[in-house]
Short mmCIF file of C-alpha atoms in Angstrom, two decimals:
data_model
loop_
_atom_site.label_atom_id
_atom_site.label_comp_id
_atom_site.label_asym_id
_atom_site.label_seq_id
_atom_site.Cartn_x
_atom_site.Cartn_y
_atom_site.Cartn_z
CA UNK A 10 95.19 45.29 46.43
CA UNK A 11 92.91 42.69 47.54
CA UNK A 12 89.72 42.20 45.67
CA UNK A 13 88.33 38.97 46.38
CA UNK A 14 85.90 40.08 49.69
CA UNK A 15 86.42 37.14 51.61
CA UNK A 16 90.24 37.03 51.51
CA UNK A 17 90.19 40.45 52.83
CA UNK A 18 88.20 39.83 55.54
CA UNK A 19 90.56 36.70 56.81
CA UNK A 20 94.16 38.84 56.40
CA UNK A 21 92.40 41.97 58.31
CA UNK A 22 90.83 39.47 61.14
CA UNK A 23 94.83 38.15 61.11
CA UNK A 24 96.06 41.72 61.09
CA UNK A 25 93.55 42.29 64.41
CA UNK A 26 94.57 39.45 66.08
CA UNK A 27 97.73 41.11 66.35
CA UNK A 28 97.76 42.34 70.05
CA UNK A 29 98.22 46.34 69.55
CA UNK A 30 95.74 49.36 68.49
CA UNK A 31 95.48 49.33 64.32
CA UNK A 32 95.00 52.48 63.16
CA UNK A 33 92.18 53.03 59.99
CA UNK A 34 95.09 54.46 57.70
CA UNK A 35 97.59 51.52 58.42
CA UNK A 36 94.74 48.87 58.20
CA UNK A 37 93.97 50.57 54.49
CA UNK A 38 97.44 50.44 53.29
CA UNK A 39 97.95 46.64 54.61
CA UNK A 40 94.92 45.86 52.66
CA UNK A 41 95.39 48.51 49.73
CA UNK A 42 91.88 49.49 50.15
CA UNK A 43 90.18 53.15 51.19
CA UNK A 44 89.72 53.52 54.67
CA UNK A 45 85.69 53.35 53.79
CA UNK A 46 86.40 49.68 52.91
CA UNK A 47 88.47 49.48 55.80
CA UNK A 48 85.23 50.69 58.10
CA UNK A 49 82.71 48.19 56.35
CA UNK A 50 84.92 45.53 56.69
CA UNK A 51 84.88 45.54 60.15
CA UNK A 52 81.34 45.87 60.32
CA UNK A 53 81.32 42.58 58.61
CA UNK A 54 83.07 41.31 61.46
CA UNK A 55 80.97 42.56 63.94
CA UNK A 56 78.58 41.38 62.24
CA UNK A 57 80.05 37.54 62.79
CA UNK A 58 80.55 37.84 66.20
CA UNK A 59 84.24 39.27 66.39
CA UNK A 60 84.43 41.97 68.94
CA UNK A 61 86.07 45.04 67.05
CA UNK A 62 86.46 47.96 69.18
CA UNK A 63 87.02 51.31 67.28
CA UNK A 64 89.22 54.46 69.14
CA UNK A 65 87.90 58.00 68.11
CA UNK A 66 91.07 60.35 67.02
CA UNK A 67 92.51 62.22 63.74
CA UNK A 68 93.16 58.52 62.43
CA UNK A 69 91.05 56.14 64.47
CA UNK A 70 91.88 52.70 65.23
CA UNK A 71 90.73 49.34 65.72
CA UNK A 72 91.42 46.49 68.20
CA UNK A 73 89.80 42.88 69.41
CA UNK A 74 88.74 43.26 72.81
CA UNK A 75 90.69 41.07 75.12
CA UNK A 76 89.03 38.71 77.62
CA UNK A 77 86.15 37.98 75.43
CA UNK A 78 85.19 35.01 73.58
CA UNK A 79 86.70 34.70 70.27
CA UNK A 80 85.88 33.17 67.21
CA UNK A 81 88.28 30.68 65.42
CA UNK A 82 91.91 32.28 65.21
CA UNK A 83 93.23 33.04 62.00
CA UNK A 84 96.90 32.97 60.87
CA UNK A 85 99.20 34.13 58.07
CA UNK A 86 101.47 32.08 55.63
CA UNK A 87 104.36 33.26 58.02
CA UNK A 88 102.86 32.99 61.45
CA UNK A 89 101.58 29.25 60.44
CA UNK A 90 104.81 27.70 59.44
CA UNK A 91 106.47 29.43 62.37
CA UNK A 92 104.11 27.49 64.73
CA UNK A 93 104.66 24.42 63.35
CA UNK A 94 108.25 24.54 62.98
CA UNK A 95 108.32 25.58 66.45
CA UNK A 96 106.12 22.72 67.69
CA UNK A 97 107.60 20.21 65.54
CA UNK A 98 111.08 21.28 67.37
CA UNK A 99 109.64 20.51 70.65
CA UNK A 100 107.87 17.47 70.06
CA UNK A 101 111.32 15.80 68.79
CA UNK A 102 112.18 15.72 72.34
CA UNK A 103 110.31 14.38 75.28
CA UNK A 104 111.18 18.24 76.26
CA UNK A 105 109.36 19.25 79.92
CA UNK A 106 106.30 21.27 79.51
CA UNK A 107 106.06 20.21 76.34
CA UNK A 108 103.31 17.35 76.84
CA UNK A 109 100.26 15.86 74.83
CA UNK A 110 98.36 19.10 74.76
CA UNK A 111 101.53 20.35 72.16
CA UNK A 112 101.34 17.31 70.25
CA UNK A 113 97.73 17.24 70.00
CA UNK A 114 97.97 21.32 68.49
CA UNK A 115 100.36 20.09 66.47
CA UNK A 116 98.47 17.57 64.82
CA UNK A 117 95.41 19.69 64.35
CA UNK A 118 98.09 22.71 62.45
CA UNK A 119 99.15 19.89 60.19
CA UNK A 120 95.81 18.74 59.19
CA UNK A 121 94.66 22.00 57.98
CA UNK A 122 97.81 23.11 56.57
CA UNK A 123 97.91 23.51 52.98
CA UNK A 124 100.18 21.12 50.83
CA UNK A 125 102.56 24.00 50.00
CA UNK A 126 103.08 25.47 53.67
CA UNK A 127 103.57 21.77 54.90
CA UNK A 128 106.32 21.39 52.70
CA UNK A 129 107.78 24.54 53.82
CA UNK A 130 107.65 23.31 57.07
CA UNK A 131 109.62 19.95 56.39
CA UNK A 132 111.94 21.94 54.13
CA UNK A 133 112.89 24.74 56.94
CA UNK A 134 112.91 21.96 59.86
CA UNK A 135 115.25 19.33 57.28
CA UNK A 136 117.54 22.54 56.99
CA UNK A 137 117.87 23.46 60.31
CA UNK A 138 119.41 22.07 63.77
CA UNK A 139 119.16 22.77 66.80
CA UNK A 140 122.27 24.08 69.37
CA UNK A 141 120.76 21.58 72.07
CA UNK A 142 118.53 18.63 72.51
CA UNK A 143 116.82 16.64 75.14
CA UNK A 144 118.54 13.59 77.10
CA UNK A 145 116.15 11.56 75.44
CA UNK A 146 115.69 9.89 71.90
CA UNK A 147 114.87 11.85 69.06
CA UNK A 148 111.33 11.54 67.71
CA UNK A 149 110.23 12.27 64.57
CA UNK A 150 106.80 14.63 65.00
CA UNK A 151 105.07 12.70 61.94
CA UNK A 152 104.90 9.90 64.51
CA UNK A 153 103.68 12.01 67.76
CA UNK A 154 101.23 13.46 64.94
CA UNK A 155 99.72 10.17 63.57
CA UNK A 156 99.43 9.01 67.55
CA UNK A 157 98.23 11.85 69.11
CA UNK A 158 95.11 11.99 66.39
CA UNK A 159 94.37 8.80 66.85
CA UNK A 160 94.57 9.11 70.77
CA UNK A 161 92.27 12.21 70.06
CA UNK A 162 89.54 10.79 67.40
CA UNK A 163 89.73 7.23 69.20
CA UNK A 164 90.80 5.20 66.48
CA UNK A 165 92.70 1.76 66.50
CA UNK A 166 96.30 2.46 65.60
CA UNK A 167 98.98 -0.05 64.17
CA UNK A 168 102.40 0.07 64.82
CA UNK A 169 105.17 -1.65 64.33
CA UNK A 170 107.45 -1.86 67.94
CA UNK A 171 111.42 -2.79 68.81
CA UNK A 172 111.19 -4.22 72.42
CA UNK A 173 114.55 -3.34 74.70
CA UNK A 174 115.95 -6.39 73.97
CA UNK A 175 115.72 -5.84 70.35
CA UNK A 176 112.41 -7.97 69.26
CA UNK A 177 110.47 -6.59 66.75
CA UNK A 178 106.67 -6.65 66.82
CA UNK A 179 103.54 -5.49 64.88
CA UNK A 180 101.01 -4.05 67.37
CA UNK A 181 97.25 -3.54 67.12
CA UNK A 182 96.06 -1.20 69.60
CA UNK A 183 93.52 1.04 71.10
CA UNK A 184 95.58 4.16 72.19
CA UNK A 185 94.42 5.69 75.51
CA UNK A 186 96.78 8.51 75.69
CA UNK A 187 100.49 9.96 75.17
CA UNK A 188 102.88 10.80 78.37
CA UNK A 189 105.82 12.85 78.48
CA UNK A 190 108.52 12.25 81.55
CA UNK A 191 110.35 14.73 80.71
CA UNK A 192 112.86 12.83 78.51
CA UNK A 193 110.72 10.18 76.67
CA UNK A 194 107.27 9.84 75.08
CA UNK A 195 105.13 6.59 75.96
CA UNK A 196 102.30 5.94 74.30
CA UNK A 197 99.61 3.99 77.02
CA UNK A 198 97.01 1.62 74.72
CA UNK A 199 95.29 -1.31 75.39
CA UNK A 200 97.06 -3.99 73.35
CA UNK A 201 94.57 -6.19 71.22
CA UNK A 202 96.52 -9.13 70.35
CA UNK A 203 97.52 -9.77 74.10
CA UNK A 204 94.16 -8.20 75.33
CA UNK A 205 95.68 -6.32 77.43
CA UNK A 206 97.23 -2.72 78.50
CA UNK A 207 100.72 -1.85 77.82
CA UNK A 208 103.03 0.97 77.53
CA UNK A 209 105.12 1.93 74.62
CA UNK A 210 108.41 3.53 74.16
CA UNK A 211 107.83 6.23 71.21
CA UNK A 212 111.04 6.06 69.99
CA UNK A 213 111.02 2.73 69.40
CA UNK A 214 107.93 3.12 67.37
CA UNK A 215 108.00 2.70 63.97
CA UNK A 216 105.39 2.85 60.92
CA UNK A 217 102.24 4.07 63.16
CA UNK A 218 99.20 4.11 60.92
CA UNK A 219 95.64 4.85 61.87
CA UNK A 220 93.23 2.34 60.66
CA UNK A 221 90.38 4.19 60.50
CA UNK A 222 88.33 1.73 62.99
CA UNK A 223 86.73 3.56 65.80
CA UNK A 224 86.39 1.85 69.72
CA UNK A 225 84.91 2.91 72.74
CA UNK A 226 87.50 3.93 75.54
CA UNK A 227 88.07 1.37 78.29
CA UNK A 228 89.15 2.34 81.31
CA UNK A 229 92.64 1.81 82.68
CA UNK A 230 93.34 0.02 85.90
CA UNK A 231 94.51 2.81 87.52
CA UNK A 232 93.04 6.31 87.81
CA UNK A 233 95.71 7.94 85.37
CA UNK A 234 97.88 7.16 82.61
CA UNK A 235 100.61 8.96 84.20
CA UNK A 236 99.67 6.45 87.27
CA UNK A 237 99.80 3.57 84.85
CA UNK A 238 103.15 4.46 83.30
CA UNK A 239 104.66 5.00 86.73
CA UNK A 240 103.72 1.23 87.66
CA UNK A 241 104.46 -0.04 84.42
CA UNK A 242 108.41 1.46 84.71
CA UNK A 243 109.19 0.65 88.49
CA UNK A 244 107.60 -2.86 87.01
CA UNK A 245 109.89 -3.29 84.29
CA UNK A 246 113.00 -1.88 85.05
CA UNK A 247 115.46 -1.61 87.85
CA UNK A 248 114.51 1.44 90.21
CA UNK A 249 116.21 2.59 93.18
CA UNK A 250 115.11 4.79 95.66
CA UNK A 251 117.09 7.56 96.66
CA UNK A 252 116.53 10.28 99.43
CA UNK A 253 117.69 14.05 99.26
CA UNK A 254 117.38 16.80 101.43
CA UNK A 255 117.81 20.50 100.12
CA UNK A 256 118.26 23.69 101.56
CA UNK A 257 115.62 25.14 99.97
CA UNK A 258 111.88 25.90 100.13
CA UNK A 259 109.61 22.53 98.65
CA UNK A 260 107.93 25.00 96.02
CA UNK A 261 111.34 26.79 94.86
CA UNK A 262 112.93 22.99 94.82
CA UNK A 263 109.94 21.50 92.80
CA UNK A 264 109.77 24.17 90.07
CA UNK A 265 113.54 23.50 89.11
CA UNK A 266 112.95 19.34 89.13
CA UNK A 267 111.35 16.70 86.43
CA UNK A 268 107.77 16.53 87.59
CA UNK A 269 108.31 12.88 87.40
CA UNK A 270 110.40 12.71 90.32
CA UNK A 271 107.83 13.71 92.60
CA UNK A 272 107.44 16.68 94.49
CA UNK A 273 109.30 17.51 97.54
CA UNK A 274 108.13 17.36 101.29
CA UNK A 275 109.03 20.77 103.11
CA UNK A 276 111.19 20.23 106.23
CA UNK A 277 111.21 23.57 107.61
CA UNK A 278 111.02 27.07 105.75
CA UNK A 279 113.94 26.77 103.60
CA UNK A 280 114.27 22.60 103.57
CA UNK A 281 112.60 19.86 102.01
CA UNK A 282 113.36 16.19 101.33
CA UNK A 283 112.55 14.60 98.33
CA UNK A 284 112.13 10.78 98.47
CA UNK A 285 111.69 8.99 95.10
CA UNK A 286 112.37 6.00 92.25
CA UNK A 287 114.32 6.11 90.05
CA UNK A 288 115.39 3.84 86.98
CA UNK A 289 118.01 6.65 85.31
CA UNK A 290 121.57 5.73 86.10
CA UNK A 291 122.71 7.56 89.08
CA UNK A 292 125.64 9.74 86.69
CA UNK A 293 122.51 11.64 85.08
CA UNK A 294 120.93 11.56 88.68
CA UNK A 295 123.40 13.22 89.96
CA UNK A 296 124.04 15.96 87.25
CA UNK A 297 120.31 16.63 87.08
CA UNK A 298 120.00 17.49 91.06
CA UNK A 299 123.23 19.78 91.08
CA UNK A 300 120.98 21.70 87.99
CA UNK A 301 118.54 22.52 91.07
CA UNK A 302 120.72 25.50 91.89
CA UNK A 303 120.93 25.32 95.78
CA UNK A 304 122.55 23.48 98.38
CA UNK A 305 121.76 19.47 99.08
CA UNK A 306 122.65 16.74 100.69
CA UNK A 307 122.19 13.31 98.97
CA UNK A 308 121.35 10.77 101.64
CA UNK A 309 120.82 7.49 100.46
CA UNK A 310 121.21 5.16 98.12
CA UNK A 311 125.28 4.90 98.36
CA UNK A 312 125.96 4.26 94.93
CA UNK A 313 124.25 7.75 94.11
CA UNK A 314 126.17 9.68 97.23
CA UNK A 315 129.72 8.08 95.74
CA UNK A 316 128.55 9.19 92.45
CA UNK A 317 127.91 12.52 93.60
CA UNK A 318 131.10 12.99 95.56
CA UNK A 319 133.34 12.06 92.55
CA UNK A 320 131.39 14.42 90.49
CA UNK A 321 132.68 17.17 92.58
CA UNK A 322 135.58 16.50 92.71
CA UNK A 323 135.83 16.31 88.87
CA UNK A 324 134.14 20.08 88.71
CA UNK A 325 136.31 21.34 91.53
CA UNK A 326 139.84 19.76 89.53
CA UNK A 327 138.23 21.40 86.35
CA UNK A 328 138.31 24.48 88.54
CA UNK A 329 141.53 24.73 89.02
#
């Protein structure tokens, strides 16, 4: 039985926010209290805004309305560590759909998590692994965490950074935002030492620590840190452009592609063309447009149309 008034109140809110009908006698037994307790109780949380809507029958019930606005959501011991665990999975990976908006929920679950469910957290994620992974580098979510609330509370962040070529750095920065392109994280900060902006490779981010100093945003030189990043890659590494035309409706063809690719142009009902950059080597290239599911024609560069003819040939031989 729960005693302590307050306590009760949060684990029937968390009960509630449960998306089915409650009835009072379940509700009572949950809670171990009398079904009178049950009833006051949620008067109390009328009574703080939380739109409980009772159901007249032998039993009665309660639910939260839907479609209203709600009041700060409450979770179990279970349902917390579940999140976490699941977000901490995802932000490992540069996985798509899973893009600074995750991170940043992330980091606001592990601020307010209690010492003993964060260790249950690190202790179920240490013990587990997963059956697949993203093409890109592993991450470890401590980092994403530690950059994504200092993106958010606009604090300087240090760092310290391995460059391609294998130069090591320390880095002072003023963090503008995180990007996901689908297989890598980038941080985008304006770099104080060189007083100027840059992009960084998370994965080759080590040590991040948030020195407490606040700044006031500058703006970028583009509209968009996505736009920025996109500049700062073609500028930096060796792109190729690449034209392919599928047979396949432009809104079917873009839902099943990278978003940083581009979207498609339509050529007719059931065509499109995609022209793009790319700095990927053509092998994953090639791979990643026969995951598109429909026919296609790879038109230029050659290097990607050889690639894509002897990677046929190796499925159809594996065929038999």
């Amino acid at each position: 039985m729960t005693t302590d008034t307050p306590a009760r109140l949060l684990q029937l809110l968390s009960l509630l926010q449960t998306p089915r009908e409650w009835p009072g006698g379940e509700l009572a037994g949950r809670l171990g209290v009398s079904r009178r307790t049950v009833r006051r109780d949620i008067d109390r949380l009328r009574e703080l805004g939380y739109p409980v809507q009772a159901t007249k029958g032998a039993d009665g019930g309660y639910r939260l309305v839907a479609g209203k606005a709600m009041p700060p959501l409450v979770l179990d011991d279970e349902e917390a560590v579940a999140i976490a665990v699941g977000l901490r999975a995802g932000a490992g990976h540069a996985v798509e759909g899973v893009d600074e908006a995750s991170v940043r929920a992330l980091a606001k679950l592990e601020q307010v998590l209690p010492s003993r469910l964060r260790r249950r957290v690190s202790t179920l994620q240490a013990a587990t692994t997963p059956l697949t992974s993203g093409d890109g580098a592993s991450i470890a979510p401590e980092t994403l965490t530690v950059m994504a609330s200092s993106v958010a509370g606009q604090e300087r962040l240090r760092f310290a950074y391995r460059a391609g070529d294998g130069t090591e750095s320390r880095r002072l920065t003023e963090p503008h935002r995180l990007v996901s392109t689908g297989r890598r994280w980038y941080l985008v900060a304006y770099d104080l030492d060189r007083a100027d902006w840059r992009t960084f490779r998370v994965d080759r981010v080590s040590e991040p620590f948030a020195t407490g100093a606040r700044f006031a945003p500058r703006e970028l030189p583009t509209g968009s840190a996505a736009e920025y990043l996109r500049r700062s890659i073609r500028r930096h590494s060796e792109t190729y452009e690449f034209q392919v035309t599928f047979a396949a409706a432009a809104e079917a063809v873009e839902a099943q592609l990278p978003r940083w690719l581009g979207a498609p142009e339509p050529v007719g009902a059931d065509e499109c063309r995609l022209r793009a950059v790319a700095s990927e080597p053509v092998e994953w290239l090639a791979v990643r447009l026969a995951m598109v599911g429909c026919e296609f024609v790879v038109e230029s560069p050659e290097e990607l149309v050889r690639c894509v003819r002897e990677l046929g040939g190796r499925l159809s031989r594996a065929s038999g």
